């Protein structure tokens, strides 16, 4: 399936929609070059998966504004909201065995949802139910 977005707002909204539909045990492999909108998508996704707890919305909104790519820590845990989000950025993984060191299986087979940026670098670790999302820019369309 191909879904086109034409600006960062639409990319955020697509992430939000998928986040609203996410359920415990889901794994999303997110790929795309630097600067194509992976973090914007992830911010929308995080907001969507957190919906449903009105009393925490202010706290969640503050935390989502701070959501960044976890490049130097490999995984960030966001446990507030409807279901936990485990946000991986494996850009700096030089060997798949490094994922064993951080205990990736505990996250992949948990009560939360995993979103993995640069996931193709560890493709062999993903279970069959993984959803693959590729984000790219089409300069011929002006963006």
Short mmCIF file of N, CA and C in Angstrom, two decimals:
data_model
loop_
_atom_site.label_atom_id
_atom_site.label_comp_id
_atom_site.label_asym_id
_atom_site.label_seq_id
_atom_site.Cartn_x
_atom_site.Cartn_y
_atom_site.Cartn_z
N UNK A 1 0.84 -1.16 0.00
CA UNK A 1 0.00 0.00 0.00
C UNK A 1 0.90 1.23 0.00
N UNK A 2 0.56 2.22 -0.80
CA UNK A 2 1.30 3.48 -0.84
C UNK A 2 0.37 4.59 -0.38
N UNK A 3 0.83 5.34 0.61
CA UNK A 3 0.10 6.51 1.10
C UNK A 3 1.02 7.70 0.94
N UNK A 4 0.54 8.73 0.27
CA UNK A 4 1.35 9.93 0.07
C UNK A 4 0.91 11.02 1.04
N UNK A 5 1.92 11.68 1.62
CA UNK A 5 1.67 12.90 2.38
C UNK A 5 2.48 14.00 1.72
N UNK A 6 2.01 15.23 1.86
CA UNK A 6 2.64 16.32 1.11
C UNK A 6 3.25 17.40 2.00
N UNK A 7 3.18 17.22 3.30
CA UNK A 7 3.84 18.14 4.21
C UNK A 7 3.96 17.47 5.57
N UNK A 8 4.66 18.12 6.48
CA UNK A 8 4.90 17.52 7.79
C UNK A 8 3.61 17.34 8.58
N UNK A 9 2.63 18.22 8.38
CA UNK A 9 1.35 18.08 9.09
C UNK A 9 0.67 16.77 8.68
N UNK A 10 0.63 16.49 7.40
CA UNK A 10 0.01 15.25 6.93
C UNK A 10 0.79 14.02 7.40
N UNK A 11 2.11 14.13 7.44
CA UNK A 11 2.94 13.02 7.92
C UNK A 11 2.64 12.76 9.39
N UNK A 12 2.53 13.84 10.18
CA UNK A 12 2.18 13.72 11.59
C UNK A 12 0.81 13.07 11.74
N UNK A 13 -0.16 13.52 10.95
CA UNK A 13 -1.53 12.99 11.02
C UNK A 13 -1.58 11.51 10.65
N UNK A 14 -0.78 11.09 9.67
CA UNK A 14 -0.72 9.67 9.33
C UNK A 14 -0.15 8.87 10.50
N UNK A 15 0.92 9.37 11.10
CA UNK A 15 1.48 8.72 12.28
C UNK A 15 0.44 8.65 13.39
N UNK A 16 -0.29 9.73 13.60
CA UNK A 16 -1.33 9.77 14.63
C UNK A 16 -2.39 8.70 14.38
N UNK A 17 -2.84 8.59 13.14
CA UNK A 17 -3.87 7.60 12.79
C UNK A 17 -3.38 6.19 13.09
N UNK A 18 -2.16 5.88 12.68
CA UNK A 18 -1.62 4.54 12.94
C UNK A 18 -1.40 4.32 14.43
N UNK A 19 -0.99 5.36 15.14
CA UNK A 19 -0.82 5.25 16.59
C UNK A 19 -2.13 4.96 17.30
N UNK A 20 -3.21 5.57 16.84
CA UNK A 20 -4.53 5.31 17.42
C UNK A 20 -4.94 3.85 17.24
N UNK A 21 -4.52 3.25 16.15
CA UNK A 21 -4.88 1.87 15.84
C UNK A 21 -3.92 0.85 16.45
N UNK A 22 -2.76 1.31 16.94
CA UNK A 22 -1.73 0.41 17.47
C UNK A 22 -2.23 -0.33 18.70
N UNK A 23 -1.76 -1.57 18.81
CA UNK A 23 -2.12 -2.38 19.97
C UNK A 23 -0.87 -3.07 20.50
N UNK A 24 -0.97 -3.52 21.73
CA UNK A 24 0.16 -4.19 22.38
C UNK A 24 0.67 -5.32 21.49
N UNK A 25 1.98 -5.38 21.35
CA UNK A 25 2.61 -6.43 20.55
C UNK A 25 2.92 -6.01 19.12
N UNK A 26 2.39 -4.85 18.69
CA UNK A 26 2.68 -4.38 17.33
C UNK A 26 4.12 -3.89 17.25
N UNK A 27 4.72 -4.13 16.10
CA UNK A 27 6.08 -3.66 15.82
C UNK A 27 6.05 -2.97 14.47
N UNK A 28 6.59 -1.76 14.43
CA UNK A 28 6.66 -0.97 13.20
C UNK A 28 8.12 -0.71 12.88
N UNK A 29 8.52 -1.09 11.69
CA UNK A 29 9.87 -0.84 11.19
C UNK A 29 9.79 0.38 10.28
N UNK A 30 10.45 1.45 10.67
CA UNK A 30 10.36 2.73 9.97
C UNK A 30 11.70 3.05 9.32
N UNK A 31 11.67 3.22 8.01
CA UNK A 31 12.90 3.53 7.28
C UNK A 31 12.74 4.73 6.38
N UNK A 32 13.85 5.38 6.12
CA UNK A 32 13.90 6.53 5.23
C UNK A 32 15.19 7.29 5.49
N UNK A 33 15.60 8.04 4.52
CA UNK A 33 16.84 8.81 4.63
C UNK A 33 16.72 9.86 5.73
N UNK A 34 17.85 10.45 6.10
CA UNK A 34 17.86 11.54 7.06
C UNK A 34 16.98 12.69 6.56
N UNK A 35 16.17 13.23 7.45
CA UNK A 35 15.40 14.43 7.14
C UNK A 35 14.12 14.23 6.36
N UNK A 36 13.64 12.99 6.20
CA UNK A 36 12.42 12.77 5.41
C UNK A 36 11.13 12.83 6.22
N UNK A 37 11.24 12.85 7.56
CA UNK A 37 10.04 12.96 8.37
C UNK A 37 9.79 11.81 9.33
N UNK A 38 10.80 10.98 9.58
CA UNK A 38 10.60 9.85 10.49
C UNK A 38 10.24 10.33 11.90
N UNK A 39 10.90 11.38 12.38
CA UNK A 39 10.62 11.86 13.73
C UNK A 39 9.24 12.52 13.79
N UNK A 40 8.85 13.24 12.76
CA UNK A 40 7.51 13.85 12.71
C UNK A 40 6.45 12.75 12.73
N UNK A 41 6.64 11.73 11.92
CA UNK A 41 5.72 10.58 11.90
C UNK A 41 5.64 9.97 13.30
N UNK A 42 6.80 9.77 13.93
CA UNK A 42 6.86 9.14 15.24
C UNK A 42 6.17 10.00 16.30
N UNK A 43 6.30 11.31 16.22
CA UNK A 43 5.61 12.20 17.16
C UNK A 43 4.10 12.03 17.04
N UNK A 44 3.60 11.96 15.81
CA UNK A 44 2.17 11.73 15.60
C UNK A 44 1.75 10.37 16.10
N UNK A 45 2.57 9.37 15.83
CA UNK A 45 2.28 8.01 16.27
C UNK A 45 2.19 7.96 17.80
N UNK A 46 3.16 8.59 18.46
CA UNK A 46 3.19 8.60 19.93
C UNK A 46 1.94 9.26 20.49
N UNK A 47 1.54 10.36 19.90
CA UNK A 47 0.33 11.05 20.35
C UNK A 47 -0.90 10.16 20.16
N UNK A 48 -1.00 9.52 19.02
CA UNK A 48 -2.14 8.65 18.74
C UNK A 48 -2.24 7.48 19.68
N UNK A 49 -1.11 6.84 19.98
CA UNK A 49 -1.18 5.67 20.86
C UNK A 49 -1.41 6.06 22.30
N UNK A 50 -1.23 7.32 22.64
CA UNK A 50 -1.43 7.74 24.02
C UNK A 50 -2.86 8.16 24.32
N UNK A 51 -3.68 8.36 23.28
CA UNK A 51 -5.05 8.83 23.48
C UNK A 51 -5.84 7.86 24.36
N UNK A 52 -6.78 8.40 25.09
CA UNK A 52 -7.66 7.55 25.88
C UNK A 52 -7.55 7.77 27.37
N UNK A 53 -6.60 8.58 27.80
CA UNK A 53 -6.48 8.88 29.22
C UNK A 53 -6.50 10.39 29.38
N UNK A 54 -7.69 10.95 29.40
CA UNK A 54 -7.87 12.40 29.39
C UNK A 54 -7.13 13.08 30.55
N UNK A 55 -7.09 12.46 31.71
CA UNK A 55 -6.46 13.08 32.87
C UNK A 55 -4.97 13.28 32.69
N UNK A 56 -4.36 12.56 31.74
CA UNK A 56 -2.92 12.68 31.52
C UNK A 56 -2.58 13.49 30.26
N UNK A 57 -3.54 14.05 29.60
CA UNK A 57 -3.28 14.68 28.31
C UNK A 57 -2.28 15.84 28.39
N UNK A 58 -2.35 16.65 29.43
CA UNK A 58 -1.40 17.76 29.54
C UNK A 58 0.02 17.24 29.71
N UNK A 59 0.18 16.25 30.58
CA UNK A 59 1.49 15.66 30.81
C UNK A 59 2.01 15.01 29.53
N UNK A 60 1.15 14.30 28.85
CA UNK A 60 1.53 13.62 27.61
C UNK A 60 1.96 14.64 26.56
N UNK A 61 1.18 15.70 26.42
CA UNK A 61 1.50 16.73 25.42
C UNK A 61 2.89 17.31 25.68
N UNK A 62 3.23 17.55 26.93
CA UNK A 62 4.56 18.07 27.25
C UNK A 62 5.63 17.06 26.85
N UNK A 63 5.41 15.79 27.19
CA UNK A 63 6.39 14.77 26.87
C UNK A 63 6.54 14.56 25.37
N UNK A 64 5.44 14.66 24.62
CA UNK A 64 5.52 14.43 23.18
C UNK A 64 6.27 15.54 22.49
N UNK A 65 6.16 16.75 22.99
CA UNK A 65 6.93 17.84 22.40
C UNK A 65 8.42 17.57 22.54
N UNK A 66 8.78 16.83 23.58
CA UNK A 66 10.18 16.53 23.82
C UNK A 66 10.63 15.26 23.10
N UNK A 67 9.73 14.56 22.41
CA UNK A 67 10.09 13.31 21.76
C UNK A 67 11.06 13.60 20.62
N UNK A 68 12.20 13.00 20.71
CA UNK A 68 13.23 13.12 19.69
C UNK A 68 13.71 11.74 19.33
N UNK A 69 14.49 11.68 18.29
CA UNK A 69 15.08 10.41 17.91
C UNK A 69 16.06 9.98 18.99
N UNK A 70 15.99 8.73 19.44
CA UNK A 70 16.86 8.27 20.54
C UNK A 70 18.23 7.79 20.06
N UNK A 71 18.82 8.47 19.09
CA UNK A 71 20.02 8.00 18.41
C UNK A 71 21.13 7.57 19.36
N UNK A 72 21.34 8.28 20.44
CA UNK A 72 22.47 7.94 21.30
C UNK A 72 22.12 6.96 22.40
N UNK A 73 20.83 6.69 22.63
CA UNK A 73 20.45 5.77 23.68
C UNK A 73 19.81 4.50 23.11
N UNK A 74 19.65 4.39 21.84
CA UNK A 74 19.07 3.26 21.11
C UNK A 74 17.57 3.11 21.35
N UNK A 75 17.12 3.14 22.61
CA UNK A 75 15.69 2.98 22.87
C UNK A 75 15.24 3.96 23.94
N UNK A 76 14.08 4.56 23.70
CA UNK A 76 13.42 5.42 24.68
C UNK A 76 12.09 4.77 25.03
N UNK A 77 11.75 4.80 26.30
CA UNK A 77 10.49 4.23 26.76
C UNK A 77 9.52 5.36 27.11
N UNK A 78 8.32 5.29 26.55
CA UNK A 78 7.25 6.23 26.87
C UNK A 78 6.10 5.40 27.41
N UNK A 79 5.98 5.36 28.74
CA UNK A 79 5.03 4.46 29.36
C UNK A 79 3.69 5.11 29.70
N UNK A 80 3.61 6.42 29.64
CA UNK A 80 2.33 7.07 29.91
C UNK A 80 1.41 6.89 28.71
N UNK A 81 0.11 6.90 28.97
CA UNK A 81 -0.85 6.78 27.87
C UNK A 81 -1.50 5.41 27.80
N UNK A 82 -2.18 5.20 26.70
CA UNK A 82 -2.97 3.99 26.49
C UNK A 82 -2.15 2.72 26.53
N UNK A 83 -1.04 2.69 25.82
CA UNK A 83 -0.10 1.56 25.85
C UNK A 83 1.31 2.11 25.79
N UNK A 84 2.29 1.40 26.35
CA UNK A 84 3.68 1.86 26.29
C UNK A 84 4.19 1.90 24.84
N UNK A 85 5.06 2.86 24.59
CA UNK A 85 5.75 2.97 23.30
C UNK A 85 7.23 2.80 23.56
N UNK A 86 7.85 1.89 22.80
CA UNK A 86 9.29 1.69 22.84
C UNK A 86 9.84 2.14 21.50
N UNK A 87 10.52 3.28 21.53
CA UNK A 87 11.00 3.94 20.32
C UNK A 87 12.50 3.68 20.17
N UNK A 88 12.83 2.90 19.16
CA UNK A 88 14.22 2.55 18.89
C UNK A 88 14.76 3.39 17.73
N UNK A 89 16.03 3.73 17.81
CA UNK A 89 16.75 4.28 16.67
C UNK A 89 18.03 3.46 16.57
N UNK A 90 18.10 2.58 15.59
CA UNK A 90 19.23 1.66 15.49
C UNK A 90 20.27 2.11 14.46
N UNK A 91 20.24 3.40 14.12
CA UNK A 91 21.17 3.95 13.12
C UNK A 91 22.62 3.65 13.48
N UNK A 92 22.95 3.70 14.76
CA UNK A 92 24.34 3.52 15.19
C UNK A 92 24.69 2.08 15.56
N UNK A 93 23.78 1.15 15.32
CA UNK A 93 24.08 -0.26 15.57
C UNK A 93 25.05 -0.74 14.50
N UNK A 94 26.20 -1.23 14.93
CA UNK A 94 27.18 -1.70 13.94
C UNK A 94 27.09 -3.21 13.72
N UNK A 95 26.46 -3.90 14.67
CA UNK A 95 26.30 -5.34 14.56
C UNK A 95 24.98 -5.73 15.22
N UNK A 96 24.24 -6.62 14.59
CA UNK A 96 22.93 -7.02 15.09
C UNK A 96 23.02 -7.56 16.53
N UNK A 97 24.15 -8.15 16.89
CA UNK A 97 24.30 -8.71 18.24
C UNK A 97 24.18 -7.64 19.33
N UNK A 98 24.39 -6.38 18.97
CA UNK A 98 24.23 -5.29 19.94
C UNK A 98 22.78 -5.20 20.43
N UNK A 99 21.85 -5.65 19.62
CA UNK A 99 20.45 -5.63 20.03
C UNK A 99 20.21 -6.63 21.17
N UNK A 100 20.94 -7.73 21.16
CA UNK A 100 20.84 -8.69 22.27
C UNK A 100 21.26 -8.03 23.58
N UNK A 101 22.30 -7.19 23.51
CA UNK A 101 22.82 -6.53 24.70
C UNK A 101 21.79 -5.61 25.35
N UNK A 102 20.92 -5.00 24.54
CA UNK A 102 19.91 -4.10 25.13
C UNK A 102 18.61 -4.84 25.43
N UNK A 103 18.57 -6.14 25.14
CA UNK A 103 17.39 -6.93 25.47
C UNK A 103 16.19 -6.63 24.58
N UNK A 104 16.42 -6.53 23.28
CA UNK A 104 15.36 -6.15 22.36
C UNK A 104 14.13 -7.06 22.46
N UNK A 105 14.34 -8.36 22.74
CA UNK A 105 13.21 -9.30 22.79
C UNK A 105 12.22 -8.93 23.89
N UNK A 106 12.71 -8.37 24.99
CA UNK A 106 11.82 -7.94 26.07
C UNK A 106 10.89 -6.83 25.60
N UNK A 107 11.35 -6.02 24.68
CA UNK A 107 10.52 -4.96 24.12
C UNK A 107 9.60 -5.49 23.01
N UNK A 108 10.18 -6.28 22.10
CA UNK A 108 9.42 -6.79 20.96
C UNK A 108 8.25 -7.67 21.38
N UNK A 109 8.41 -8.37 22.48
CA UNK A 109 7.38 -9.30 22.95
C UNK A 109 6.81 -8.84 24.29
N UNK A 110 6.47 -7.57 24.34
CA UNK A 110 5.99 -6.96 25.59
C UNK A 110 4.53 -6.53 25.45
N UNK A 111 4.09 -5.79 26.45
CA UNK A 111 2.72 -5.27 26.45
C UNK A 111 2.64 -3.91 25.77
N UNK A 112 3.69 -3.51 25.09
CA UNK A 112 3.73 -2.22 24.42
C UNK A 112 3.80 -2.36 22.92
N UNK A 113 4.00 -1.22 22.28
CA UNK A 113 4.17 -1.16 20.83
C UNK A 113 5.59 -0.66 20.56
N UNK A 114 6.26 -1.24 19.57
CA UNK A 114 7.63 -0.84 19.22
C UNK A 114 7.64 -0.14 17.88
N UNK A 115 8.35 0.97 17.83
CA UNK A 115 8.58 1.67 16.58
C UNK A 115 10.10 1.77 16.43
N UNK A 116 10.63 1.19 15.35
CA UNK A 116 12.07 1.09 15.17
C UNK A 116 12.49 1.89 13.94
N UNK A 117 13.22 2.98 14.18
CA UNK A 117 13.77 3.75 13.06
C UNK A 117 15.05 3.08 12.56
N UNK A 118 15.26 3.13 11.25
CA UNK A 118 16.39 2.49 10.58
C UNK A 118 16.33 0.98 10.75
N UNK A 119 15.14 0.44 10.83
CA UNK A 119 14.93 -0.96 11.11
C UNK A 119 15.54 -1.93 10.12
N UNK A 120 15.76 -1.51 8.89
CA UNK A 120 16.35 -2.45 7.91
C UNK A 120 17.74 -2.92 8.34
N UNK A 121 18.37 -2.17 9.23
CA UNK A 121 19.69 -2.56 9.72
C UNK A 121 19.63 -3.81 10.60
N UNK A 122 18.45 -4.10 11.13
CA UNK A 122 18.29 -5.28 12.00
C UNK A 122 17.12 -6.14 11.52
N UNK A 123 16.88 -6.11 10.24
CA UNK A 123 15.71 -6.76 9.64
C UNK A 123 15.53 -8.21 10.06
N UNK A 124 16.61 -8.94 10.23
CA UNK A 124 16.50 -10.36 10.55
C UNK A 124 15.93 -10.62 11.95
N UNK A 125 15.83 -9.60 12.78
CA UNK A 125 15.31 -9.76 14.14
C UNK A 125 13.79 -9.61 14.24
N UNK A 126 13.17 -9.06 13.22
CA UNK A 126 11.74 -8.76 13.30
C UNK A 126 10.89 -10.02 13.12
N UNK A 127 9.85 -10.14 13.94
CA UNK A 127 8.91 -11.26 13.74
C UNK A 127 8.05 -11.02 12.50
N UNK A 128 7.33 -12.05 12.09
CA UNK A 128 6.53 -11.99 10.87
C UNK A 128 5.44 -10.92 10.90
N UNK A 129 4.95 -10.56 12.07
CA UNK A 129 3.85 -9.60 12.16
C UNK A 129 4.31 -8.14 12.10
N UNK A 130 5.56 -7.88 11.79
CA UNK A 130 6.08 -6.53 11.72
C UNK A 130 5.46 -5.76 10.55
N UNK A 131 5.12 -4.51 10.80
CA UNK A 131 4.62 -3.61 9.76
C UNK A 131 5.79 -2.74 9.30
N UNK A 132 6.04 -2.74 8.00
CA UNK A 132 7.16 -1.98 7.43
C UNK A 132 6.64 -0.68 6.83
N UNK A 133 7.27 0.42 7.20
CA UNK A 133 6.89 1.74 6.69
C UNK A 133 8.15 2.39 6.14
N UNK A 134 8.07 2.83 4.90
CA UNK A 134 9.19 3.52 4.26
C UNK A 134 8.76 4.94 3.93
N UNK A 135 9.56 5.90 4.35
CA UNK A 135 9.26 7.31 4.06
C UNK A 135 10.33 7.83 3.12
N UNK A 136 9.90 8.47 2.05
CA UNK A 136 10.85 9.04 1.10
C UNK A 136 10.31 10.36 0.57
N UNK A 137 11.22 11.16 0.05
CA UNK A 137 10.83 12.42 -0.58
C UNK A 137 10.81 12.21 -2.08
N UNK A 138 9.80 12.80 -2.72
CA UNK A 138 9.71 12.76 -4.17
C UNK A 138 9.91 14.18 -4.67
N UNK A 139 11.13 14.50 -5.03
CA UNK A 139 11.47 15.88 -5.42
C UNK A 139 10.75 16.30 -6.70
N UNK A 140 10.31 15.33 -7.51
CA UNK A 140 9.58 15.68 -8.73
C UNK A 140 8.20 16.24 -8.40
N UNK A 141 7.74 16.03 -7.16
CA UNK A 141 6.44 16.56 -6.74
C UNK A 141 6.59 17.81 -5.89
N UNK A 142 7.84 18.29 -5.79
CA UNK A 142 8.08 19.55 -5.12
C UNK A 142 8.27 19.47 -3.62
N UNK A 143 8.52 18.31 -3.09
CA UNK A 143 8.77 18.21 -1.65
C UNK A 143 9.86 17.22 -1.35
#
